[in-house]
Short mmCIF file of C-alpha atoms (C1' of nucleotides) in Angstrom, two decimals:
data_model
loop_
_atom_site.label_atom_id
_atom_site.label_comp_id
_atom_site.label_asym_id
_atom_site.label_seq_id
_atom_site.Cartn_x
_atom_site.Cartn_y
_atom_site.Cartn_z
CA UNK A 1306 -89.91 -39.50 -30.18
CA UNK A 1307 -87.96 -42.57 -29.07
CA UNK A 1308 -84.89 -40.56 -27.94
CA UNK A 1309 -82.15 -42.86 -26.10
CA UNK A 1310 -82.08 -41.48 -22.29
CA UNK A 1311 -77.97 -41.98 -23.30
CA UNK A 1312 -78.01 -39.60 -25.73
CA UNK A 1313 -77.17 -39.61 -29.26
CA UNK A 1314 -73.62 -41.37 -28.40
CA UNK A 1315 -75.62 -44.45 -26.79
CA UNK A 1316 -74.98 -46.99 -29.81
CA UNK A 1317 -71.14 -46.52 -28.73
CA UNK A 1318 -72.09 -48.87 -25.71
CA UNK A 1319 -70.65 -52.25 -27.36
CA UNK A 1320 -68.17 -54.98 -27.90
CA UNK A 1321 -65.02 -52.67 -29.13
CA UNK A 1322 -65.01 -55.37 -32.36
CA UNK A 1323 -68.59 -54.35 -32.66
CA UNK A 1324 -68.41 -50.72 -32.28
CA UNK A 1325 -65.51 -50.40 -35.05
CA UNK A 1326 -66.67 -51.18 -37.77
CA UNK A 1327 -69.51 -48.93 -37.65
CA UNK A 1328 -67.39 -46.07 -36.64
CA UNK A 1329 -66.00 -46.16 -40.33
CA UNK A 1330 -67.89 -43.33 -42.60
CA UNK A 1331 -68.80 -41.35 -39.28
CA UNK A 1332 -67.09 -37.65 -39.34
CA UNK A 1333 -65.06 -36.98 -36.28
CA UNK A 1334 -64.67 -33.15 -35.64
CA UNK A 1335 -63.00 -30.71 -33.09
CA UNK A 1336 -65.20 -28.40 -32.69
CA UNK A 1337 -64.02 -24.38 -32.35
CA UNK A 1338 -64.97 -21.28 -32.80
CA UNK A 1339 -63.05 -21.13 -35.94
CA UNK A 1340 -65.16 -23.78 -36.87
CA UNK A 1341 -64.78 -27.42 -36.97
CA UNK A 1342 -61.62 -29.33 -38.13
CA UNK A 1343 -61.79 -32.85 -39.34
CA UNK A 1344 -63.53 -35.41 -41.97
CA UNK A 1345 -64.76 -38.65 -42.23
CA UNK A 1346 -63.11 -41.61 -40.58
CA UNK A 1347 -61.41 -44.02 -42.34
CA UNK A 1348 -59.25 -46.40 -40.26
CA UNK A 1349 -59.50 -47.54 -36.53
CA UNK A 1350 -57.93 -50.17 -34.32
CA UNK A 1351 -60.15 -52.09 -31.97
CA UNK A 1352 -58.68 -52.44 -28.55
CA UNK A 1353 -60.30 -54.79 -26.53
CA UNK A 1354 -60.07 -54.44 -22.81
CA UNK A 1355 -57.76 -56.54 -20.22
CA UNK A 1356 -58.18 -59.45 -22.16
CA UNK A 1357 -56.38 -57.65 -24.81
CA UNK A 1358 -52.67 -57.68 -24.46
CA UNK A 1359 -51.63 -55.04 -26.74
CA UNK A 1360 -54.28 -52.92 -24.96
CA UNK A 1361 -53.14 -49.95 -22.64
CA UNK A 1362 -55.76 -51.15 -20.54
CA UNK A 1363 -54.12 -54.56 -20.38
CA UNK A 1364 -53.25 -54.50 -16.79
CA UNK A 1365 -56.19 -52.53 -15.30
CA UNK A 1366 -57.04 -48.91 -14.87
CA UNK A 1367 -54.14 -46.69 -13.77
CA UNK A 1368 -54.24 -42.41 -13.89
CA UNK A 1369 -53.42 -42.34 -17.06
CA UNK A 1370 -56.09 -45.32 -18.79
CA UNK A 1371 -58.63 -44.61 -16.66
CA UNK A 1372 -61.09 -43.08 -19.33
CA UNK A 1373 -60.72 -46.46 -20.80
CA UNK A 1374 -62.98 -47.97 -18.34
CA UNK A 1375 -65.40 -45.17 -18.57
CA UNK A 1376 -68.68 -45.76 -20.41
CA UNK A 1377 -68.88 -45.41 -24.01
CA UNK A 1378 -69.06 -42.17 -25.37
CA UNK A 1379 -65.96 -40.67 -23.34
CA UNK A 1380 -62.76 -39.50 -25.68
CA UNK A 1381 -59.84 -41.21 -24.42
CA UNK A 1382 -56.32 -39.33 -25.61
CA UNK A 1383 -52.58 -40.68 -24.50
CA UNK A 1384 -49.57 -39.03 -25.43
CA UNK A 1385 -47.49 -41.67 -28.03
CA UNK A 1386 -43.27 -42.09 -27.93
CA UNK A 1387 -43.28 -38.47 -26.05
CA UNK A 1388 -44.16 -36.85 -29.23
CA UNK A 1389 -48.06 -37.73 -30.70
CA UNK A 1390 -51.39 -37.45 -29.17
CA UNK A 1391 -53.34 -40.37 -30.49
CA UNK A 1392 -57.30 -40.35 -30.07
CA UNK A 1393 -59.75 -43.12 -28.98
CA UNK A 1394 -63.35 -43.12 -27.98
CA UNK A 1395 -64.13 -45.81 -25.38
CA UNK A 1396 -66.62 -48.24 -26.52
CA UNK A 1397 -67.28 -50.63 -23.82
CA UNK A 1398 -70.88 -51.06 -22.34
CA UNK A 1399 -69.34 -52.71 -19.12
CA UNK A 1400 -66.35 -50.21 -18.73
CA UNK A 1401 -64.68 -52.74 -18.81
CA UNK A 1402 -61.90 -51.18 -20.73
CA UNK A 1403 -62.99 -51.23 -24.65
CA UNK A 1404 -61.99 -48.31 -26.82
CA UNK A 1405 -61.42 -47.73 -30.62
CA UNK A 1406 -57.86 -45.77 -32.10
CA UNK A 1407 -59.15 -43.09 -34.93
CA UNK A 1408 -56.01 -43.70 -37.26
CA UNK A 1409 -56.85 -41.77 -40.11
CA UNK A 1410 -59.53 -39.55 -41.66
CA UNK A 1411 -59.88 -38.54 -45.21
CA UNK A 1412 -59.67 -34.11 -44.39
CA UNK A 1413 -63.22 -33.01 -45.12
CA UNK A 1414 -63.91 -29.30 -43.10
CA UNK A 1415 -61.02 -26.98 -41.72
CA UNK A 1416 -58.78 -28.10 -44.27
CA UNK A 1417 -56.57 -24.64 -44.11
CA UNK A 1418 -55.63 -24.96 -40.27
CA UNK A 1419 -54.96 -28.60 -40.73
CA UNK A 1420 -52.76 -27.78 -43.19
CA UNK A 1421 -50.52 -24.96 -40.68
CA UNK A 1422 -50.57 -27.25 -37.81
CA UNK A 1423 -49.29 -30.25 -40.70
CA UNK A 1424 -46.50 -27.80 -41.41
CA UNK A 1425 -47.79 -27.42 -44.77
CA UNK A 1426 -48.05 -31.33 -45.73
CA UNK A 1427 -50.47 -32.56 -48.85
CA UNK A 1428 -53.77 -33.16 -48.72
CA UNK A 1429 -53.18 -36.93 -48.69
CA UNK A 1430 -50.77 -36.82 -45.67
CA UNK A 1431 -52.57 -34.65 -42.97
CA UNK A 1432 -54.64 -36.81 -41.29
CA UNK A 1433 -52.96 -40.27 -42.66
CA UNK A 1434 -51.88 -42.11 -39.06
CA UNK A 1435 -53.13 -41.70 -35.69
CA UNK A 1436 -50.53 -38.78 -34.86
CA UNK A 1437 -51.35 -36.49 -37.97
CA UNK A 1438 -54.76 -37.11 -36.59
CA UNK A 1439 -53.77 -35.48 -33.33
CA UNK A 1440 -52.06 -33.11 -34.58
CA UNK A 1441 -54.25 -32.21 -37.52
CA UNK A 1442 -57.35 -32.25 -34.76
CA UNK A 1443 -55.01 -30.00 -32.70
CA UNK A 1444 -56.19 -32.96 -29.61
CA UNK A 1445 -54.72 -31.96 -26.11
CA UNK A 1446 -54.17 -34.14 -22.94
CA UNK A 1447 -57.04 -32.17 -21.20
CA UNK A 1448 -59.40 -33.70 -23.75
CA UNK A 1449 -58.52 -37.21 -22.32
CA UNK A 1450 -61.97 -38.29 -20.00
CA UNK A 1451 -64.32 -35.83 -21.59
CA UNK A 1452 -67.17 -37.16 -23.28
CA UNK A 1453 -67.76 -36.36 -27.16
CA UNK A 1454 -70.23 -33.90 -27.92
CA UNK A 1455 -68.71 -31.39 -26.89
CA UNK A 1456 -65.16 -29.81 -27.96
CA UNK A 1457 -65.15 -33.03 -30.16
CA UNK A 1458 -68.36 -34.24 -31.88
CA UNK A 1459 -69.03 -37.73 -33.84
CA UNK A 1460 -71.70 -37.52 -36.66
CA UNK A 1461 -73.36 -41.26 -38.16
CA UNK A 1462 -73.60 -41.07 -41.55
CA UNK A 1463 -77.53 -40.52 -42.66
CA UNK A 1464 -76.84 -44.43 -44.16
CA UNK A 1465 -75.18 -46.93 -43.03
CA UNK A 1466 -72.19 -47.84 -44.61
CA UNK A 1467 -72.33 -51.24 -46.81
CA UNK A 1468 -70.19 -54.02 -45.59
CA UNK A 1469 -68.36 -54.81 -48.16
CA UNK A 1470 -66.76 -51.21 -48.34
CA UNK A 1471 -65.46 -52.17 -45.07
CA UNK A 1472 -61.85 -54.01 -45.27
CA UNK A 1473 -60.33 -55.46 -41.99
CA UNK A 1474 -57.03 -56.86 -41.05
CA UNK A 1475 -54.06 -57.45 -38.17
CA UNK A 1476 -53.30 -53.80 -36.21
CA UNK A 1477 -50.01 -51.90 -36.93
CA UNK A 1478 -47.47 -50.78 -34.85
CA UNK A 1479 -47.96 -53.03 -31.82
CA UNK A 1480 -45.90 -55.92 -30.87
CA UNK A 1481 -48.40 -58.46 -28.81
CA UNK A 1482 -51.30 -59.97 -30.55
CA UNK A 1483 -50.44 -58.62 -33.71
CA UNK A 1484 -52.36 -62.02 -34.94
CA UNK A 1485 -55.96 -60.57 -34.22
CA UNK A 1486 -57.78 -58.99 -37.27
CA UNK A 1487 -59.01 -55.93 -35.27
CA UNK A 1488 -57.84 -52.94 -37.47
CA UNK A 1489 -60.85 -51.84 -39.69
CA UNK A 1490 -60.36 -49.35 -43.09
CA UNK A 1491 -62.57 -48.07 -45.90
CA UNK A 1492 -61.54 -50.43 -48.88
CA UNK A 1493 -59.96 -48.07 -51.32
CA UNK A 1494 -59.67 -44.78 -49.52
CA UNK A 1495 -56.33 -42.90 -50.33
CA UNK A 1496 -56.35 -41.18 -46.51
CA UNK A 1497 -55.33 -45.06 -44.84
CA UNK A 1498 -51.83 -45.25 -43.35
CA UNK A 1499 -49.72 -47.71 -44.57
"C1'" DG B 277 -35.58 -41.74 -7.24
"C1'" DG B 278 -34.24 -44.08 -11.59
"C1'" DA B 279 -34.77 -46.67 -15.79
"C1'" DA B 280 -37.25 -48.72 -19.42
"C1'" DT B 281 -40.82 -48.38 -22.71
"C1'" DG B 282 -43.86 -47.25 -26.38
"C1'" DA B 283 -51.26 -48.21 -30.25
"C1'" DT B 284 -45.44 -42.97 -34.44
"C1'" DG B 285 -43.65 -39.89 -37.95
"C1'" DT B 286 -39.93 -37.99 -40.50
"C1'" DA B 287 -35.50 -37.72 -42.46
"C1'" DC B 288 -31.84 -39.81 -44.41
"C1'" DT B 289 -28.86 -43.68 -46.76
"C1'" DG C 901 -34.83 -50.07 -44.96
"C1'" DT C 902 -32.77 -47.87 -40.76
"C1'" DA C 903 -32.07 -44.16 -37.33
"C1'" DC C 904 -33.82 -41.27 -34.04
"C1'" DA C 905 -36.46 -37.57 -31.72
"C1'" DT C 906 -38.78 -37.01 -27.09
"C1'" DC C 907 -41.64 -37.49 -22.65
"C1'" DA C 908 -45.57 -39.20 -19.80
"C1'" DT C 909 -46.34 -43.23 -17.65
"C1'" DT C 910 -45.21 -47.31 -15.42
"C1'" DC C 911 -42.60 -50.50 -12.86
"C1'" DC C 912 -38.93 -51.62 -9.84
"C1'" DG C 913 -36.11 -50.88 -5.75
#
DNA sequence: GGAATGATGTACT
DNA sequence: GTACATCATTCCG
């Protein structure tokens, strides 16, 4: 009985480029009375603090970044070109501003309401990008500062995923330090955008 | 107060 | 491959 005093989310608490990796083969879930509504992660984007210039945490905490520089564990959601709500769960054990971007999941439980909110789209499109994931998830702005566990809940896979399942490469969609190799995907998996 | 700017997705040529 | 929807946030004056 060696329970962390942090709580089952207390392995979060690390280097973002750390943290990423293992976040691949967890199961990310909103969590409803209807039941939950997700599957099993298969893409993410490191984002690595102020240091990190493609990071909305670049230039410090403001209102809206400010569960950023929480402490790992907390669910940090922005709203993307007026239209998306993309989801990250801050990672960094100094607040100092780490998080990871859930880009895409391969659709495991609540498959039929992801599918109504998707307007109907195939299996291999619903959650294949970081704003099918929001939508899919149905995520909200409210959710932005809460920590998981609660409306949304992370499980760890039993066993740890083997390392060489685990592909990595330059991030998408961003247009400063596009050089760093900080985007992590399950090798093979149909669910990964691009 | 006003203007520029996206960690995107979809539709169309 | 290119066009464009759409709005919260941020920065500047």
């Amino acid at each position: 009985m060696t329970k962390s005093a942090f709580g089952p989310y207390a392995w979060l608490r690390g280097d973002a480029l750390d943290v990423a990796p293992q976040l691949i083969g967890c199961e990310l879930y909103h969590h409803t009375a209807a039941g939950d509504v997700g599957g099993r992660i298969v893409e993410v984007e490191a984002y690595h603090g102020p240091a990190d210039a493609a990071s909305h945490a670049w230039r410090g905490p403001t209102p809206r970044t400010a569960p950023m520089f929480d402490v790992g564990g907390v669910i940090y959601v922005y709203r993307s070109y007026g239209i998306h709500l993309c989801v990250n769960i801050v990672t960094g054990p100094l607040s100092d501003g780490q998080a990871v971007l859930i880009r895409a999941l391969e659709p495991l439980r609540g498959l039929d309401i992801m599918r109504t909110r998707r307007g109907n789209a195939s299996d291999r499109l619903l959650t294949s990008g970081p704003g099918r994931v929001g939508q899919a998830l149905g995520l909200t702005l409210a959710m932005s500062g809460r920590s998981l566990g609660r409306e949304l809940i992370l499980e760890r896979p039993s066993e740890p995923l083997s390392p060489q399942l685990i592909a990595h490469g330059p991030r998408i969609g961003i247009a400063k330090a596009v050089d760093q190799p900080w985007r992590f995907w399950l090798a093979g998996s149909p669910y990964v955008s691009r």
